[in-house]
Amino acid sequence: MKIHPVNLRNADLNLLTVFDAVMSEGSMTRAAEKLGMSQPAISNALSRFRRLVDDVLFVRTAQGMVPTVKARMLAEHIRPALDLVQAGLYRSKANERFDYSSSTRQITIVAEDYATVVLIPRFMTWLSKVAANMRVRLRSDPINAALTTKLNDGSVDMAIRYRSSSDRKLRFRHLLDDEFVSMVRQDHPTIGDTLTLSQYLALPHVVYGRLGRRGLQNSIVDREIKRLGATRRVALQVPGFQAMPVVIRNTDFICTLPRRIAQVYGADFHLKTLKTPLNLEKLSLYLVWSKSMDSDPAHEWFRDSFGELCQRV
């Protein structure tokens, strides 16, 4: 079969940005908000890209815009390409005090599972192309006062956390916000394409409980359930979001987790993503580092590059 390459001079490369936004957001409405465009403009651009690649790309369902096999294949190439373009534009404006291309610097990061699942793989794909000799070490500890100490003494370079810090010796940068969704297995015996509050509360839950004895009461989900004067059935408490889909695919349990983590596991684990019947605040993610590292060129380059990439996730 003869393959005919696409003539880029006749293609609107802005369509790649629209496709990537719909792919990452799973919704034309959210993609429009992310790009600052109207929903009709997003729909029009997506239609043009569909004609260009000869595929429907997304199937509209009750769970959102579900990508086709070809859309997932295209995303594997388009996302890294857009990351490199954005990084190139950023570096053209950045201070060139640090030679990232030849650096062998190791950066140690304390990261929650959200970062290890959603952010780090994508960032490392980019880093391996522009600064192949730099190394990243991830740690899942310490937290609170111990973390502050290690940031200040330099044994940890930065942390990715679900909240900012009020410590005056620390800096923080908002990386992104994510909304919560619920997940059950595709062939769940009682849950279809929608989820009511009564169904949600009646099912056994896998819950995030790393925060200790008070963790459940202090979680975003349980604060809202308590506000409603309700309770939920806790079947399993896990130390992070990453464990939830593994349990859900083999049980009739339900979990509530950030949407971008759900996207990573949904298709491969045959899970169903549903709108959560609760009015939940969004989960915010922050980069935290010591004030003493502000002027370190390598540290500044790394955190700025990481922050820039998070704006496109």
XYZ file of N, CA, C and O in Angstrom, residues 100-236:
548
model
N 21.628 23.142 29.633
C 20.870 21.932 29.937
C 21.252 20.764 29.037
O 21.181 19.605 29.422
N 21.664 21.058 27.804
C 21.923 19.986 26.832
C 23.101 19.102 27.226
O 23.163 17.934 26.822
N 24.040 19.630 28.029
C 25.200 18.836 28.434
C 25.233 18.558 29.933
O 26.158 17.902 30.417
N 24.236 19.013 30.658
C 24.240 18.869 32.110
C 24.020 17.421 32.544
O 23.240 16.684 31.943
N 24.709 17.025 33.621
C 24.507 15.709 34.237
C 23.864 15.860 35.615
O 23.935 14.944 36.432
N 23.246 16.962 35.853
C 22.638 17.259 37.156
C 21.545 16.248 37.489
O 20.752 15.852 36.629
N 21.488 15.817 38.742
C 20.379 14.996 39.226
C 19.433 15.865 40.027
O 19.858 16.615 40.901
N 18.146 15.749 39.734
C 17.116 16.482 40.448
C 16.300 15.483 41.272
O 15.780 14.503 40.728
N 16.221 15.717 42.574
C 15.459 14.832 43.460
C 14.122 15.477 43.785
O 14.061 16.617 44.248
N 13.047 14.741 43.536
C 11.692 15.269 43.678
C 10.876 14.368 44.588
O 10.849 13.148 44.401
N 10.220 14.959 45.569
C 9.214 14.235 46.346
C 7.887 14.401 45.622
O 7.447 15.522 45.379
N 7.274 13.282 45.237
C 6.083 13.353 44.389
C 4.984 12.433 44.882
O 5.248 11.294 45.274
N 3.759 12.936 44.857
C 2.576 12.110 45.103
C 2.296 11.287 43.842
O 2.871 11.523 42.770
N 1.382 10.326 43.961
C 1.160 9.429 42.825
C 0.546 10.125 41.619
O 0.713 9.672 40.489
N -0.163 11.229 41.818
C -0.695 11.970 40.673
C 0.445 12.349 39.734
O 0.371 12.164 38.512
N 1.526 12.885 40.298
C 2.658 13.313 39.486
C 3.329 12.134 38.801
O 3.699 12.214 37.620
N 3.480 11.017 39.508
C 4.179 9.879 38.914
C 3.374 9.225 37.797
O 3.952 8.651 36.873
N 2.044 9.337 37.853
C 1.196 8.731 36.828
C 0.947 9.673 35.659
O 1.048 9.278 34.484
N 0.651 10.936 35.945
C 0.188 11.871 34.916
C 1.308 12.751 34.364
O 1.390 12.964 33.149
N 2.176 13.268 35.225
C 3.120 14.301 34.813
C 4.521 13.787 34.489
O 5.099 14.158 33.470
N 5.080 12.972 35.361
C 6.476 12.573 35.202
C 6.742 11.804 33.908
O 7.729 12.091 33.211
N 5.885 10.823 33.512
C 6.184 10.125 32.256
C 6.265 11.068 31.055
O 7.165 10.939 30.211
N 5.344 11.999 30.989
C 5.343 12.938 29.867
C 6.552 13.872 29.921
O 7.193 14.147 28.899
N 6.891 14.327 31.125
C 8.042 15.216 31.261
C 9.332 14.486 30.908
O 10.216 15.053 30.253
N 9.463 13.228 31.318
C 10.686 12.483 31.033
C 10.844 12.208 29.543
O 11.976 12.154 29.034
N 9.728 12.025 28.832
C 9.802 11.875 27.379
C 10.427 13.112 26.757
O 11.299 13.026 25.879
N 9.985 14.277 27.237
C 10.535 15.543 26.742
C 11.979 15.729 27.175
O 12.851 16.080 26.381
N 12.281 15.471 28.449
C 13.625 15.689 28.989
C 14.651 14.816 28.280
O 15.787 15.254 28.025
N 14.271 13.586 27.930
C 15.203 12.681 27.267
C 15.625 13.181 25.890
O 16.666 12.777 25.371
N 14.835 14.084 25.316
C 15.155 14.629 23.998
C 15.990 15.897 24.078
O 16.789 16.176 23.181
N 15.796 16.695 25.131
C 16.484 17.997 25.191
C 17.630 18.027 26.195
O 18.538 18.850 26.075
N 17.604 17.144 27.190
C 18.654 17.122 28.214
C 18.863 15.671 28.642
O 18.602 15.292 29.782
N 19.371 14.886 27.722
C 19.407 13.432 27.902
C 20.277 12.977 29.069
O 20.093 11.871 29.587
N 21.225 13.796 29.493
C 22.136 13.382 30.568
C 21.672 13.817 31.954
O 22.299 13.452 32.954
N 20.616 14.598 32.022
C 20.066 14.952 33.330
C 19.312 13.754 33.887
O 18.726 12.962 33.152
N 19.329 13.632 35.209
C 18.686 12.488 35.866
C 17.661 12.984 36.873
O 17.834 14.045 37.487
N 16.617 12.218 37.038
C 15.563 12.556 37.998
C 15.424 11.403 38.983
O 15.358 10.231 38.581
N 15.379 11.737 40.252
C 15.143 10.743 41.299
C 13.846 11.090 42.010
O 13.681 12.213 42.503
N 12.914 10.146 42.050
C 11.638 10.370 42.711
C 11.636 9.742 44.095
O 12.121 8.624 44.287
N 11.042 10.458 45.046
C 10.845 9.935 46.393
C 9.389 10.141 46.787
O 8.776 11.132 46.408
N 8.850 9.226 47.535
C 7.462 9.352 47.992
C 7.373 9.890 49.411
O 6.288 10.004 49.960
N 8.493 10.198 50.009
C 8.570 10.733 51.356
C 9.708 11.751 51.344
O 10.483 11.823 50.384
N 9.866 12.586 52.316
C 9.067 12.735 53.537
C 7.913 13.713 53.310
O 7.758 14.238 52.208
N 7.145 13.991 54.365
C 6.066 14.954 54.270
C 6.149 15.935 55.418
O 6.876 15.742 56.388
N 5.394 17.031 55.277
C 5.241 18.047 56.320
C 6.587 18.602 56.785
O 7.391 19.011 55.972
N 6.855 18.597 58.097
C 8.046 19.243 58.638
C 9.325 18.609 58.104
O 10.309 19.301 57.819
N 9.321 17.294 57.967
C 10.507 16.611 57.450
C 10.803 17.034 56.021
O 11.968 17.171 55.627
N 9.768 17.247 55.222
C 9.960 17.705 53.852
C 10.569 19.097 53.835
O 11.495 19.376 53.078
N 10.056 19.996 54.661
C 10.584 21.357 54.728
C 12.072 21.334 55.062
O 12.871 22.053 54.449
N 12.451 20.500 56.012
C 13.858 20.384 56.401
C 14.715 19.937 55.234
O 15.785 20.502 54.953
N 14.261 18.925 54.495
C 15.052 18.379 53.396
C 15.093 19.323 52.194
O 16.079 19.348 51.456
N 14.046 20.093 51.995
C 14.090 21.114 50.949
C 15.107 22.199 51.304
O 15.875 22.656 50.448
N 15.121 22.589 52.545
C 16.024 23.655 52.977
C 17.479 23.213 53.048
O 18.386 24.018 52.830
N 17.733 21.930 53.361
C 19.137 21.480 53.421
C 19.643 20.967 52.080
O 20.807 20.579 51.944
N 18.760 20.936 51.054
C 19.185 20.592 49.703
C 19.177 19.120 49.371
O 19.507 18.741 48.241
N 18.792 18.256 50.304
C 18.753 16.820 49.998
C 17.559 16.469 49.109
O 17.527 15.408 48.491
N 16.566 17.362 49.058
C 15.450 17.267 48.108
C 15.372 18.593 47.366
O 15.448 19.658 47.985
N 15.272 18.532 46.036
C 15.255 19.765 45.243
C 13.888 20.431 45.204
O 13.785 21.653 45.262
N 12.843 19.621 45.077
C 11.500 20.182 44.982
C 10.487 19.097 45.302
O 10.820 17.908 45.333
N 9.252 19.522 45.519
C 8.174 18.569 45.809
C 6.954 18.949 44.990
O 6.729 20.130 44.685
N 6.182 17.934 44.623
C 4.915 18.153 43.924
C 3.832 17.717 44.892
O 3.737 16.536 45.239
N 3.010 18.671 45.332
C 2.091 18.409 46.423
C 0.678 18.870 46.084
O 0.470 19.678 45.172
N -0.293 18.372 46.880
C -1.695 18.728 46.679
C -2.066 20.031 47.384
O -3.213 20.430 47.363
N -1.124 20.668 47.995
C -1.403 21.955 48.637
C -0.121 22.778 48.661
O 0.978 22.235 48.615
N -0.256 24.088 48.757
C 0.897 24.959 48.837
C 1.407 24.987 50.278
O 0.871 24.315 51.157
N 2.434 25.773 50.512
C 3.019 25.851 51.848
C 2.973 27.289 52.346
O 3.125 28.242 51.582
N 2.778 27.438 53.646
C 2.784 28.773 54.264
C 4.150 29.109 54.850
O 4.347 30.192 55.392
N 5.103 28.184 54.740
C 6.447 28.397 55.268
C 7.142 29.486 54.451
O 7.279 29.381 53.235
N 7.626 30.525 55.112
C 8.240 31.650 54.409
C 9.569 31.304 53.761
O 10.066 32.062 52.918
N 10.161 30.176 54.172
C 11.411 29.755 53.554
C 11.176 28.986 52.260
O 12.128 28.663 51.553
N 9.923 28.693 51.963
C 9.593 27.918 50.781
C 8.874 28.758 49.739
O 8.171 29.711 50.054
N 9.069 28.387 48.486
C 8.342 28.971 47.366
C 7.364 27.924 46.850
O 7.583 26.714 47.005
N 6.316 28.381 46.204
C 5.426 27.421 45.557
C 4.885 28.000 44.260
O 4.792 29.216 44.089
N 4.564 27.101 43.354
C 4.024 27.477 42.037
C 2.845 26.574 41.730
O 2.945 25.349 41.813
N 1.732 27.174 41.382
C 0.554 26.393 41.015
C 0.798 25.749 39.658
O 1.162 26.413 38.684
N 0.607 24.433 39.593
C 0.853 23.695 38.361
C -0.417 23.473 37.552
O -0.451 23.742 36.350
N -1.458 22.964 38.202
C -2.702 22.681 37.487
C -3.805 22.345 38.478
O -3.556 22.123 39.666
N -5.022 22.323 37.975
C -6.193 21.857 38.723
C -6.792 20.675 37.978
O -6.700 20.588 36.746
N -7.410 19.776 38.717
C -8.078 18.643 38.092
C -9.392 18.397 38.813
O -9.513 18.660 40.011
N -10.366 17.907 38.074
C -11.658 17.603 38.666
C -11.745 16.129 39.029
O -10.980 15.306 38.522
N -12.673 15.804 39.899
C -12.866 14.425 40.316
C -13.945 13.748 39.475
O -14.943 14.368 39.103
N -13.713 12.473 39.194
C -14.703 11.629 38.534
C -14.787 10.327 39.327
O -13.962 10.050 40.194
N -15.802 9.537 39.025
C -15.929 8.228 39.658
C -15.709 7.131 38.618
O -15.933 7.341 37.418
N -15.268 5.970 39.089
C -15.002 4.858 38.179
C -15.563 3.553 38.737
O -15.493 3.295 39.944
N -16.129 2.760 37.829
C -16.515 1.376 38.110
C -16.068 0.559 36.906
O -15.713 1.104 35.861
N -16.109 -0.766 37.033
C -15.742 -1.588 35.892
C -16.842 -1.528 34.824
O -18.011 -1.284 35.125
N -16.454 -1.736 33.582
C -17.375 -1.608 32.452
C -18.608 -2.489 32.598
O -19.715 -2.081 32.248
N -18.438 -3.693 33.112
C -19.571 -4.619 33.217
C -20.133 -4.657 34.642
O -20.584 -5.696 35.114
N -20.131 -3.515 35.296
C -20.660 -3.455 36.663
C -22.133 -3.879 36.669
O -22.916 -3.445 35.810
N -22.537 -4.720 37.605
C -23.902 -5.280 37.566
C -25.023 -4.290 37.851
O -26.174 -4.551 37.472
N -24.741 -3.155 38.490
C -25.829 -2.235 38.854
C -25.673 -0.815 38.313
O -26.613 -0.029 38.401
N -24.519 -0.479 37.758
C -24.272 0.891 37.306
C -24.204 0.944 35.793
O -23.427 0.215 35.153
N -25.042 1.804 35.207
C -25.041 1.988 33.762
C -24.178 3.171 33.360
O -23.052 3.321 33.821
N -24.740 4.052 32.527
C -23.980 5.187 32.017
C -24.121 6.440 32.864
O -23.500 7.463 32.565
N -24.953 6.398 33.878
C -25.095 7.535 34.788
C -25.029 7.026 36.226
O -25.180 5.828 36.487
N -24.805 7.956 37.145
C -24.621 7.587 38.545
C -25.397 8.546 39.427
O -25.158 9.755 39.401
N -26.356 8.034 40.187
C -27.124 8.859 41.103
C -26.440 8.893 42.464
O -25.589 8.058 42.782
N -26.829 9.863 43.276
C -26.246 9.987 44.610
C -26.558 8.756 45.456
O -25.684 8.246 46.174
N -27.780 8.251 45.371
C -28.143 7.077 46.169
C -27.327 5.856 45.754
O -26.900 5.060 46.598
N -27.104 5.680 44.444
C -26.263 4.580 43.980
C -24.831 4.750 44.483
O -24.200 3.791 44.939
N -24.356 5.964 44.380
C -22.976 6.266 44.785
C -22.742 5.934 46.254
O -21.755 5.291 46.613
N -23.666 6.346 47.106
C -23.499 6.134 48.541
C -23.693 4.677 48.940
O -23.142 4.222 49.949
N -24.462 3.937 48.155
C -24.758 2.551 48.507
C -23.625 1.591 48.149
O -23.475 0.540 48.773
N -22.820 1.951 47.154
C -21.760 1.048 46.711
C -20.592 1.026 47.687
O -20.320 2.016 48.376
N -19.859 -0.088 47.755
C -18.627 -0.123 48.549
C -17.540 0.707 47.862
O -17.356 0.608 46.647
N -16.835 1.530 48.636
C -15.875 2.478 48.084
C -14.434 2.085 48.377
O -14.121 1.590 49.466
N -13.575 2.353 47.398
C -12.134 2.374 47.630
C -11.773 3.836 47.852
O -12.082 4.691 47.006
N -11.135 4.153 48.973
C -10.920 5.555 49.338
C -9.450 5.861 49.519
O -8.640 4.998 49.862
N -9.112 7.125 49.284
C -7.775 7.643 49.534
C -7.665 7.923 51.027
O -8.423 8.719 51.567
N -6.722 7.261 51.702
C -6.652 7.421 53.154
C -5.269 7.565 53.700
O -4.993 7.152 54.820
N -4.366 8.175 52.927
C -2.985 8.276 53.375
C -2.801 9.255 54.530
O -1.804 9.231 55.234
N -3.746 10.126 54.749
C -3.569 11.195 55.720
C -3.721 10.744 57.173
O -3.678 11.548 58.077
N -3.895 9.449 57.393
C -3.962 8.960 58.768
C -5.388 8.888 59.284
O -6.351 8.846 58.535
N -5.535 8.878 60.610
C -6.845 8.681 61.226
C -7.863 9.719 60.783
O -9.039 9.430 60.626
N -7.426 10.954 60.614
C -8.355 12.023 60.233
C -8.446 12.199 58.727
O -9.138 13.074 58.243
N -7.742 11.344 57.978
C -7.668 11.533 56.538
C -8.997 11.467 55.826
O -9.297 12.285 54.969
N -9.830 10.506 56.185
C -11.107 10.370 55.495
C -12.003 11.563 55.757
O -12.651 12.094 54.865
N -12.050 12.018 57.005
C -12.893 13.165 57.337
C -12.396 14.439 56.650
O -13.169 15.327 56.325
N -11.081 14.504 56.394
C -10.509 15.716 55.825
C -10.390 15.684 54.305
O -9.964 16.662 53.698
N -10.718 14.576 53.671
C -10.596 14.508 52.225
C -11.671 15.357 51.559
O -12.721 15.638 52.139
N -11.392 15.767 50.311
C -12.345 16.588 49.561
C -13.685 15.881 49.436
O -14.752 16.484 49.598
N -13.639 14.578 49.150
C -14.871 13.820 48.954
C -15.660 13.724 50.253
O -16.869 13.985 50.292
N -14.992 13.351 51.324
C -15.726 13.111 52.564
C -16.192 14.387 53.250
O -17.186 14.367 53.979
N -15.515 15.490 52.990
C -16.032 16.759 53.506
C -17.368 17.089 52.868
O -18.290 17.574 53.526
N -17.495 16.812 51.565
C -18.752 17.088 50.871
C -19.841 16.119 51.314
O -21.005 16.514 51.497
N -19.486 14.850 51.493
C -20.473 13.875 51.964
C -20.964 14.252 53.356
O -22.166 14.183 53.651
N -20.051 14.689 54.203
C -20.439 15.108 55.553
C -21.347 16.329 55.488
O -22.319 16.448 56.253
N -21.058 17.258 54.566
C -21.887 18.460 54.420
C -23.318 18.087 54.050
O -24.273 18.754 54.466
N -23.471 17.016 53.283
C -24.801 16.549 52.873
C -25.503 15.765 53.977
O -26.659 15.382 53.826
N -24.787 15.523 55.069
C -25.360 14.730 56.157
C -25.467 13.264 55.820
O -26.319 12.550 56.351
N -24.593 12.801 54.918
C -24.636 11.414 54.452
C -23.371 10.675 54.869
O -22.435 11.256 55.424
N -23.343 9.390 54.572
C -22.163 8.561 54.791
C -21.990 7.647 53.591
O -22.927 7.439 52.819
N -20.791 7.103 53.429
C -20.560 6.134 52.360
C -19.919 4.875 52.941
O -19.333 4.901 54.029
N -20.049 3.786 52.198
C -19.522 2.496 52.644
C -18.057 2.380 52.238
O -17.737 2.286 51.047
N -17.179 2.399 53.204
C -15.749 2.291 52.924
C -15.346 0.817 52.991
O -15.379 0.198 54.044
N -14.981 0.264 51.826
C -14.571 -1.136 51.769
C -13.058 -1.283 51.875
O -12.554 -2.248 52.446
N -12.323 -0.316 51.308
C -10.871 -0.421 51.273
C -10.255 0.963 51.312
O -10.670 1.858 50.577
